[in-house]
PDB file of C-alpha atoms in Angstrom:
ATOM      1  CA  UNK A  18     -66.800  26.540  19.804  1.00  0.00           C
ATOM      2  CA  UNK A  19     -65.725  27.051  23.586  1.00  0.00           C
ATOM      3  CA  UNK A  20     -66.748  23.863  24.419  1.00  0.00           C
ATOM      4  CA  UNK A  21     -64.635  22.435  22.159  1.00  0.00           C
ATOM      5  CA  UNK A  22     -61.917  24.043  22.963  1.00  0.00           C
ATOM      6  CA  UNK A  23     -62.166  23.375  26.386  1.00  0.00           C
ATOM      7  CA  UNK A  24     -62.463  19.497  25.844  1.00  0.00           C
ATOM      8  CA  UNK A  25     -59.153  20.065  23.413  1.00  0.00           C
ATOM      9  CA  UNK A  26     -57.491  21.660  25.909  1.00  0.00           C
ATOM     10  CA  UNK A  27     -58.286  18.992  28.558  1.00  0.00           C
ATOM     11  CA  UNK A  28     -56.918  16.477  26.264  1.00  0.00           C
ATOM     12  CA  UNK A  29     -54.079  18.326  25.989  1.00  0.00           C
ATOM     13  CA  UNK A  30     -53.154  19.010  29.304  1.00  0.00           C
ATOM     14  CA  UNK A  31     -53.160  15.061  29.884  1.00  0.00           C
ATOM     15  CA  UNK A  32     -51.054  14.843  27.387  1.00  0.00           C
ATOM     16  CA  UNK A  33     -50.626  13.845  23.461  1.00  0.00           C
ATOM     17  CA  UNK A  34     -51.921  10.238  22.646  1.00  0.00           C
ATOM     18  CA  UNK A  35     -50.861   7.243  24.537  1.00  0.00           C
ATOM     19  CA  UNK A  36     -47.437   5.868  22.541  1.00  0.00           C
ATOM     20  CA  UNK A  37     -48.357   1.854  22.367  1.00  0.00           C
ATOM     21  CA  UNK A  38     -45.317  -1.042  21.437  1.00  0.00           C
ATOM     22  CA  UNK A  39     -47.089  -4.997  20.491  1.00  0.00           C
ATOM     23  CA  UNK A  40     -45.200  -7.386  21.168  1.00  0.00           C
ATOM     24  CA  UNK A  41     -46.589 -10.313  20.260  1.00  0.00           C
ATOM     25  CA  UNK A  42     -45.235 -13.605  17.968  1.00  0.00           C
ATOM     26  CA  UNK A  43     -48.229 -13.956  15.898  1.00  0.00           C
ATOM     27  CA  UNK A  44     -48.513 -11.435  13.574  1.00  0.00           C
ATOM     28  CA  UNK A  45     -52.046 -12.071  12.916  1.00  0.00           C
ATOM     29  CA  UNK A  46     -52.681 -11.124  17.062  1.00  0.00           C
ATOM     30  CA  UNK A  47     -50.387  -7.246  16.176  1.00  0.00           C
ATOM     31  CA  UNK A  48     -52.334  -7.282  13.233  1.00  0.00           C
ATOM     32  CA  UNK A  49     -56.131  -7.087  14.742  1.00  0.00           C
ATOM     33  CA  UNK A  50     -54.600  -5.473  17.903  1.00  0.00           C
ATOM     34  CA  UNK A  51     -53.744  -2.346  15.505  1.00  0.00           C
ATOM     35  CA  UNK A  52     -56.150  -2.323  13.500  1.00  0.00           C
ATOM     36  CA  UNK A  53     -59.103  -1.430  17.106  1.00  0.00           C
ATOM     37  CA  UNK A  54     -56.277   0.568  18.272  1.00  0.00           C
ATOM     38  CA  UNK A  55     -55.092   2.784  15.586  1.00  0.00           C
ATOM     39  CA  UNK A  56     -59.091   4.050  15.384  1.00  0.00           C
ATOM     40  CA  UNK A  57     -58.722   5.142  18.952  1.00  0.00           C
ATOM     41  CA  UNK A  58     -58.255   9.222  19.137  1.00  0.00           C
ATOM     42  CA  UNK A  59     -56.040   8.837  22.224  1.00  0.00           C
ATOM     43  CA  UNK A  60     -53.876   5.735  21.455  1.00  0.00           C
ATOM     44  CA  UNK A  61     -51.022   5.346  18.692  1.00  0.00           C
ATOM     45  CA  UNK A  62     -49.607   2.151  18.059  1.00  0.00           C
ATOM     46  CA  UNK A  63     -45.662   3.156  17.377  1.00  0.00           C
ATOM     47  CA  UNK A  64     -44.407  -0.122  16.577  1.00  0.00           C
ATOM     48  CA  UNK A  65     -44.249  -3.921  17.093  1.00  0.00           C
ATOM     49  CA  UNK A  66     -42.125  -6.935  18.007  1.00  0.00           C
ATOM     50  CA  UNK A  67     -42.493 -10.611  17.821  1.00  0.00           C
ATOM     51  CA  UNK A  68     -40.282 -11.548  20.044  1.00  0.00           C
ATOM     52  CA  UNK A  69     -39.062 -10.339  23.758  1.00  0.00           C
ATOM     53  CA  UNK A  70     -35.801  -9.723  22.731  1.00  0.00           C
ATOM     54  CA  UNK A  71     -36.989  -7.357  20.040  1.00  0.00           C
ATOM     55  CA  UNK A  72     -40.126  -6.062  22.368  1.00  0.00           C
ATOM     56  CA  UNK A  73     -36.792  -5.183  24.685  1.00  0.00           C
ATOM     57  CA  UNK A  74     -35.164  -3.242  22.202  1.00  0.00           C
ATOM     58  CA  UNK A  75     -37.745  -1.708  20.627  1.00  0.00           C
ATOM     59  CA  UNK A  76     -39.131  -0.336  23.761  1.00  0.00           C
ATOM     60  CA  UNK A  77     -35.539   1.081  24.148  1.00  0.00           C
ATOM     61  CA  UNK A  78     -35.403   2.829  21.108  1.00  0.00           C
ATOM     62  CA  UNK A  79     -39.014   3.803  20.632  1.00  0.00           C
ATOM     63  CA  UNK A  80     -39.815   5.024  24.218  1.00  0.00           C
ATOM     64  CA  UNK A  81     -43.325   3.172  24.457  1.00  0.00           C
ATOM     65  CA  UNK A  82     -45.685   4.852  26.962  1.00  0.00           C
ATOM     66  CA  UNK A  83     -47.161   1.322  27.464  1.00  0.00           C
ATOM     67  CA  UNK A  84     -46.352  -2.356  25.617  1.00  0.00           C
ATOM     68  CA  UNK A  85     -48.642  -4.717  25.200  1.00  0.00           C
ATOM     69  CA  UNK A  86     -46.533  -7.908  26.236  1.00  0.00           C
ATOM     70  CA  UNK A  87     -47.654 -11.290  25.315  1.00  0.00           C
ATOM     71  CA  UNK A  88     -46.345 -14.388  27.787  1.00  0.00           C
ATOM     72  CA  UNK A  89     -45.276 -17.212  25.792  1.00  0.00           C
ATOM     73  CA  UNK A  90     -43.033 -16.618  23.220  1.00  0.00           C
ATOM     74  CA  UNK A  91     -40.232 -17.818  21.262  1.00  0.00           C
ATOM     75  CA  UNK A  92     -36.875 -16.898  22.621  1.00  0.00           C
ATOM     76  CA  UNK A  93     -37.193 -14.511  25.153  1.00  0.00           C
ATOM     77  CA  UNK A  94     -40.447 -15.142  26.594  1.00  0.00           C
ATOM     78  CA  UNK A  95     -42.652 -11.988  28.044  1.00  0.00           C
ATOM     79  CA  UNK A  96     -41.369 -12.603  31.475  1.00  0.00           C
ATOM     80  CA  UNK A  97     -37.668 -12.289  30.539  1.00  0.00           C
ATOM     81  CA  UNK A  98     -38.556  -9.452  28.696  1.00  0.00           C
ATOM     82  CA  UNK A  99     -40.239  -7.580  31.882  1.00  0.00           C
ATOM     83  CA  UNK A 100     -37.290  -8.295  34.148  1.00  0.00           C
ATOM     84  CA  UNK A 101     -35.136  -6.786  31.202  1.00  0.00           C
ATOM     85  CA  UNK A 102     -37.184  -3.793  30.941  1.00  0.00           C
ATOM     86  CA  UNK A 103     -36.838  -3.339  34.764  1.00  0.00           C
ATOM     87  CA  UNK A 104     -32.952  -3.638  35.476  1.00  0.00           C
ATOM     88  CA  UNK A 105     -32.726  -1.121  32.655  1.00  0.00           C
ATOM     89  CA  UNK A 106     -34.835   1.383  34.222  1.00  0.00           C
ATOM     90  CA  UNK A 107     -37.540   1.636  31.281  1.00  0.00           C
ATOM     91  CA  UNK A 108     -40.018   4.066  32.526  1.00  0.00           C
ATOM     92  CA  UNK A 109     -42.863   1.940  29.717  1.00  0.00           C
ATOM     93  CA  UNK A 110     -45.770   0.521  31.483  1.00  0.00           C
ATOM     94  CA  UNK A 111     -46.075  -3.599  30.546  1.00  0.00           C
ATOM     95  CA  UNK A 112     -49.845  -4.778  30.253  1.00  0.00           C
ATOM     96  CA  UNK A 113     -49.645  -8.311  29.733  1.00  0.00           C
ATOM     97  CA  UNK A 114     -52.238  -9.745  27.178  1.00  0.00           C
ATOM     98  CA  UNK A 115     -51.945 -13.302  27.221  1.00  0.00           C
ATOM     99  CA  UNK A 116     -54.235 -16.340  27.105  1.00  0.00           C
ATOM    100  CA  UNK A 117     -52.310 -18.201  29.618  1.00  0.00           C
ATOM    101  CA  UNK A 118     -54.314 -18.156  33.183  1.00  0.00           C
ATOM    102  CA  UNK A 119     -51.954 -20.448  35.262  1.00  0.00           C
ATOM    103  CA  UNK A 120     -51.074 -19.459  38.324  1.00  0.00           C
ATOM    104  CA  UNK A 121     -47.144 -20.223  37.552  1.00  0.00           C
ATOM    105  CA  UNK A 122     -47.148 -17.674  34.730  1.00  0.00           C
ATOM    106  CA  UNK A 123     -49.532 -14.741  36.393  1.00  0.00           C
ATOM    107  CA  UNK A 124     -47.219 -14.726  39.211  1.00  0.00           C
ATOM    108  CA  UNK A 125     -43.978 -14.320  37.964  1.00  0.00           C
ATOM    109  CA  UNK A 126     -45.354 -11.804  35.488  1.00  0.00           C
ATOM    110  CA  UNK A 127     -46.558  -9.732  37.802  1.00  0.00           C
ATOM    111  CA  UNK A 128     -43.449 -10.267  40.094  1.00  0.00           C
ATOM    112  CA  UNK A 129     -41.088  -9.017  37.192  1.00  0.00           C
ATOM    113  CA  UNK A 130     -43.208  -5.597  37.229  1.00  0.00           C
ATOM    114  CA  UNK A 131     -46.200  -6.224  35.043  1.00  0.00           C
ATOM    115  CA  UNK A 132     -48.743  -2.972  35.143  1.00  0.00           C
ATOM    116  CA  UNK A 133     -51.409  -4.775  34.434  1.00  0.00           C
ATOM    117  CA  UNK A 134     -52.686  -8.494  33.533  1.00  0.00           C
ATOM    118  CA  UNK A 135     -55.883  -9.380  31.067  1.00  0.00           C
ATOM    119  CA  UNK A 136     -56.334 -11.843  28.590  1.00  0.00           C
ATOM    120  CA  UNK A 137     -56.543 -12.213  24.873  1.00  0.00           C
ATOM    121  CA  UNK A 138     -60.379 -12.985  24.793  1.00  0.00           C
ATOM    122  CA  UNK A 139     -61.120  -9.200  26.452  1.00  0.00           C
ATOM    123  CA  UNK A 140     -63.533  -6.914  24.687  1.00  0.00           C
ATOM    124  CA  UNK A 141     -61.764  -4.510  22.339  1.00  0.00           C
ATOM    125  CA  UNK A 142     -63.406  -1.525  24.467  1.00  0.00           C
ATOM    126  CA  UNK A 143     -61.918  -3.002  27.607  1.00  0.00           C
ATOM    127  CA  UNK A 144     -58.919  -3.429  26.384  1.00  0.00           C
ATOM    128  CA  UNK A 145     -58.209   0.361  25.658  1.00  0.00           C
ATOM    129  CA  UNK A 146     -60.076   0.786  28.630  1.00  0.00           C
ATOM    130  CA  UNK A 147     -57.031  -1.146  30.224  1.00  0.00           C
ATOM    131  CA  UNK A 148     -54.309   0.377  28.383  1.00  0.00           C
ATOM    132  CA  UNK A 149     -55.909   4.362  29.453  1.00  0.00           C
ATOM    133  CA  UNK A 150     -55.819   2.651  32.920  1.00  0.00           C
ATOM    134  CA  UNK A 151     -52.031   1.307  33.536  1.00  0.00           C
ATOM    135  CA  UNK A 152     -50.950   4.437  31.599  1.00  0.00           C
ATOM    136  CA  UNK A 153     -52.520   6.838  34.333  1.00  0.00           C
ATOM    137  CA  UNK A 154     -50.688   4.367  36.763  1.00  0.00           C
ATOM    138  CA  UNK A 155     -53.599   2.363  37.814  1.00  0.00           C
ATOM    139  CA  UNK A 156     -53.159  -1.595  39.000  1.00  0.00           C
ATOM    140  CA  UNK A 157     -54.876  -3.394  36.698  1.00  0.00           C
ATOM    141  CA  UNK A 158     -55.970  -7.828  37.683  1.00  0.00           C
ATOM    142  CA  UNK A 159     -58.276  -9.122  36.472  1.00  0.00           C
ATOM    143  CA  UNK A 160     -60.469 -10.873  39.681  1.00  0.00           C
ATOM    144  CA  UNK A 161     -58.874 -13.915  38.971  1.00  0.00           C
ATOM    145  CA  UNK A 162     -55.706 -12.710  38.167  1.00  0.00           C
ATOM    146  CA  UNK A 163     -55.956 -11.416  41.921  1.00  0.00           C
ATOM    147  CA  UNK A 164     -56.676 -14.490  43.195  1.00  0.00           C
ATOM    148  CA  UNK A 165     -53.829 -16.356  41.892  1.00  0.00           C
ATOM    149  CA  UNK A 166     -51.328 -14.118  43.547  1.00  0.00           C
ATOM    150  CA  UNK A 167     -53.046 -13.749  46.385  1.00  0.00           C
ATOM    151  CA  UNK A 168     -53.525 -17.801  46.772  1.00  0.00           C
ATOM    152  CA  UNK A 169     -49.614 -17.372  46.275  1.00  0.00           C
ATOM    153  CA  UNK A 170     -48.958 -15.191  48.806  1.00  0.00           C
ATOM    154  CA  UNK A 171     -51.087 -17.424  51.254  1.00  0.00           C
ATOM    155  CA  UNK A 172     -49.263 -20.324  50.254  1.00  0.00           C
ATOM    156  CA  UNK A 173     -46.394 -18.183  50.740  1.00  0.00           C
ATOM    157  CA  UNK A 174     -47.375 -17.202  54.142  1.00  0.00           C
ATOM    158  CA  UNK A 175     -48.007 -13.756  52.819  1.00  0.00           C
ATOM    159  CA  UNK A 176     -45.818 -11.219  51.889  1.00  0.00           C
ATOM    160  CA  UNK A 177     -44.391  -7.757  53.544  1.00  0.00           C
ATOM    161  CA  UNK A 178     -44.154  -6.301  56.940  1.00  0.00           C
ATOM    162  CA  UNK A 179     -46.826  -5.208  59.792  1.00  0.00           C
ATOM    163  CA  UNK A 180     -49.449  -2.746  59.099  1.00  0.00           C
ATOM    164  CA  UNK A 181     -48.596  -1.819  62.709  1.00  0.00           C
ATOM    165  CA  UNK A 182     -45.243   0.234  60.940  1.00  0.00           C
ATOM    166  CA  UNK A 183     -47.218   2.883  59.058  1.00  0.00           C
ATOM    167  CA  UNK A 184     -48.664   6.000  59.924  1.00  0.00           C
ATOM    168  CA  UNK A 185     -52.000   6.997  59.213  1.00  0.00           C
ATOM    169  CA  UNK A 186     -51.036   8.669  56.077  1.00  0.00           C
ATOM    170  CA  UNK A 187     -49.661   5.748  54.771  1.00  0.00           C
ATOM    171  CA  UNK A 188     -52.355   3.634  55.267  1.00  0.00           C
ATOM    172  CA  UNK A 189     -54.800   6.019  53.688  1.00  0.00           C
ATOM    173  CA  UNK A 190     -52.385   6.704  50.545  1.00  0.00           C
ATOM    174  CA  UNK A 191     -52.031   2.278  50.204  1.00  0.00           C
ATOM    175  CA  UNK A 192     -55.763   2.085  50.852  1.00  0.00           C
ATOM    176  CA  UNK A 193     -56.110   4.333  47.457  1.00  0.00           C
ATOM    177  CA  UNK A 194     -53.413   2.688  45.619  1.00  0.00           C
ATOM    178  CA  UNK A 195     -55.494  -0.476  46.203  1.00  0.00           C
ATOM    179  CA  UNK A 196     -58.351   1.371  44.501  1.00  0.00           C
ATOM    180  CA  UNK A 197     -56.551   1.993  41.297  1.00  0.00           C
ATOM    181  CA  UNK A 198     -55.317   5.241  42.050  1.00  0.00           C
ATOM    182  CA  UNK A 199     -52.547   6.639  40.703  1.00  0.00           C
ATOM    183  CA  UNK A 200     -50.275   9.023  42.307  1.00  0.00           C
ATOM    184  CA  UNK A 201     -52.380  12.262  41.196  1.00  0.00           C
ATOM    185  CA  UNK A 202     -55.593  11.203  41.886  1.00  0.00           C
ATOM    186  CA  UNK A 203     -54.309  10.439  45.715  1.00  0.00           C
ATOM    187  CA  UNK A 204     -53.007  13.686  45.651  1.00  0.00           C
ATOM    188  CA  UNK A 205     -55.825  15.104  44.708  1.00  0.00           C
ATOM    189  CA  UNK A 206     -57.743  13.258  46.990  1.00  0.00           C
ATOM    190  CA  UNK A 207     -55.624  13.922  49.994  1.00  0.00           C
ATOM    191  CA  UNK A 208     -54.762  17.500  49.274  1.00  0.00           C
ATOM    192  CA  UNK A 209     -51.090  16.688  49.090  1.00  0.00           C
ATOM    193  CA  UNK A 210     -48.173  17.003  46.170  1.00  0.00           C
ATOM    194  CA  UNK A 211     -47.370  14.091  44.104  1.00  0.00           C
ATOM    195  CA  UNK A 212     -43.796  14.663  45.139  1.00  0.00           C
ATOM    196  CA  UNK A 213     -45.220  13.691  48.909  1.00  0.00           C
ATOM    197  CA  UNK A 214     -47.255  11.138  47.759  1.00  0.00           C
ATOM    198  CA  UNK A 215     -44.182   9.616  46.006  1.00  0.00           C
ATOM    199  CA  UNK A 216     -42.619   9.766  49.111  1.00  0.00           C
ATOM    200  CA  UNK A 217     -45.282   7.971  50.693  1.00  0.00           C
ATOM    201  CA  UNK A 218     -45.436   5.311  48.291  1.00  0.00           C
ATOM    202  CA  UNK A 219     -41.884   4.497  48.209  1.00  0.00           C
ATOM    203  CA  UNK A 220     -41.961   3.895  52.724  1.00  0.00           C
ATOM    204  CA  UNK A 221     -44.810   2.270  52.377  1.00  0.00           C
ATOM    205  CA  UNK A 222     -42.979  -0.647  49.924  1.00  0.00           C
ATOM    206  CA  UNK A 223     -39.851   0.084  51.962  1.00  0.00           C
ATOM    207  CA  UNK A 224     -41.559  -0.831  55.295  1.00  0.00           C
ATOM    208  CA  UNK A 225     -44.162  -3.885  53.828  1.00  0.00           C
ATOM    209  CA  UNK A 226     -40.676  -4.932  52.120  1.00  0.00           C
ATOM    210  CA  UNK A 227     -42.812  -4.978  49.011  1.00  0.00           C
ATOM    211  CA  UNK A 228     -41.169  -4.687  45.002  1.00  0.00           C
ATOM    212  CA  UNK A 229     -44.257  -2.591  43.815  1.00  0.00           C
ATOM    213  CA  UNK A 230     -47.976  -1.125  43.603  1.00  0.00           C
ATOM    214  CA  UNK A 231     -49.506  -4.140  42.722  1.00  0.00           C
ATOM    215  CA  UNK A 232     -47.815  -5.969  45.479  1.00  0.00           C
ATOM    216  CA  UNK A 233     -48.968  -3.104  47.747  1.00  0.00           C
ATOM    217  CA  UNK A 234     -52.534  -3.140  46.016  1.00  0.00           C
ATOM    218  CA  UNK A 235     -53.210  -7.214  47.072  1.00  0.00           C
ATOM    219  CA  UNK A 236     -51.420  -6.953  50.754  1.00  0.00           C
ATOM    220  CA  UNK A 237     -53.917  -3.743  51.525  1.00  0.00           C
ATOM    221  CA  UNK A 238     -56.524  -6.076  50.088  1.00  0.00           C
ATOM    222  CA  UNK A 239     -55.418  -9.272  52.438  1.00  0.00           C
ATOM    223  CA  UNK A 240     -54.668  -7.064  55.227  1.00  0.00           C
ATOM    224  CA  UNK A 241     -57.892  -5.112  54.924  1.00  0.00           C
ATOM    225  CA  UNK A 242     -56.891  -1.707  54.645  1.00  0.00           C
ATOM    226  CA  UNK A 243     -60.083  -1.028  51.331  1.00  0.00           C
ATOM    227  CA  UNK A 244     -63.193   0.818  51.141  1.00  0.00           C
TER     228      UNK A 244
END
């Protein structure tokens, strides 16, 4: 009976389930996609949308913990959607599930502030896997999802400022944000608040001149800075 109570209480003191908005055109994709996730104990699917218009205001109203955001879709697309999302300050975590691998529509996804990028084909398992990741504020590519924006960012000529401009600190706290860390495992790790590692986070894009973890996630990558 302890036991149990002690895994209960962990549970609870990550919080109550993970609040999850599809948004998806086909109804027959929100269909299976709730049907695995609604038999997850730590996941509740709290609505849909088939469009990104809708996704956008549903999000809005329902305060989604994460959205499952598909690419291509009628009206406004998934994209759209994201940038929406952003300029209105929507704290929801995106993970894009998509079957679209081209390079010109992982890129700007991830540019508009997706969380996370896998495709339609992933195992069921994974795919909460993936949505318990992002929502703990991990950077989720998959490998070649990586290597699209990375190609990019050669082609580019690369992205952000000189590693030369942060402090030790910094480096170490962008070396664990490029091992899927979020903020209060890098705390935890470097004995610090997650008010300082906030801190930390936000110089680090302010001196790479970087939009957001991800970004910060492939430069440390190109640049080196990973276990």
């Amino acid at each position: 009976m302890a036991d149990h109570e002690t895994g209960d209480t962990a549970r609870a003191g990550e919080g109550r389930a993970i609040r999850v908005l599809l948004v998806d055109d086909h109804q027959v994709v929100r269909r299976g996609l709730r049907t695995f996730l609604e038999v997850q104990d730590d996941i509740e699917v709290v609505g849909e949308a088939a469009d990104g218009s809708e996704g956008v205001a549903r999000t809005e109203e329902l305060r989604p913990d994460v959205v499952l955001m598909d690419v291509k879709m009628p009206g406004t697309d998934g994209i759209e959607a994201l940038r929406k999302l952003r300029d209105l300050g929507n704290p929801a975590k995106v993970l894009i599930v998509t079957s679209f691998t081209e390079q010109r529509t992982v890129v700007p996804a991830l540019r508009a502030g997706a969380a996370g990028y896998v495709y339609k084909d992933i195992d069921p398992d994974a795919l909460a896997g993936a949505i318990r990741s992002v929502h703990a504020g991990h950077v989720l590519l998959q490998p070649e999802v990586a290597g699209a924006l990375l190609s990019q960012e050669e082609t580019n000529g690369g992205s952000g400022g000189r590693s030369g401009t942060l402090t030790e600190r910094e480096r170490e706290v962008l070396g664990l944000i490029a091992d899927g860390r979020s903020n209060r495992e890098i705390a935890r790790a470097l004995v610090l608040s997650e008010k300082t590692v906030k801190t930390h986070v936000s110089n680090i894009l302010m001196k790479l001149d970087l939009a957001d973890r991800t970004q910060a996630a492939l430069w440390a990558v190109r640049h080196n800075l990973t276990d």
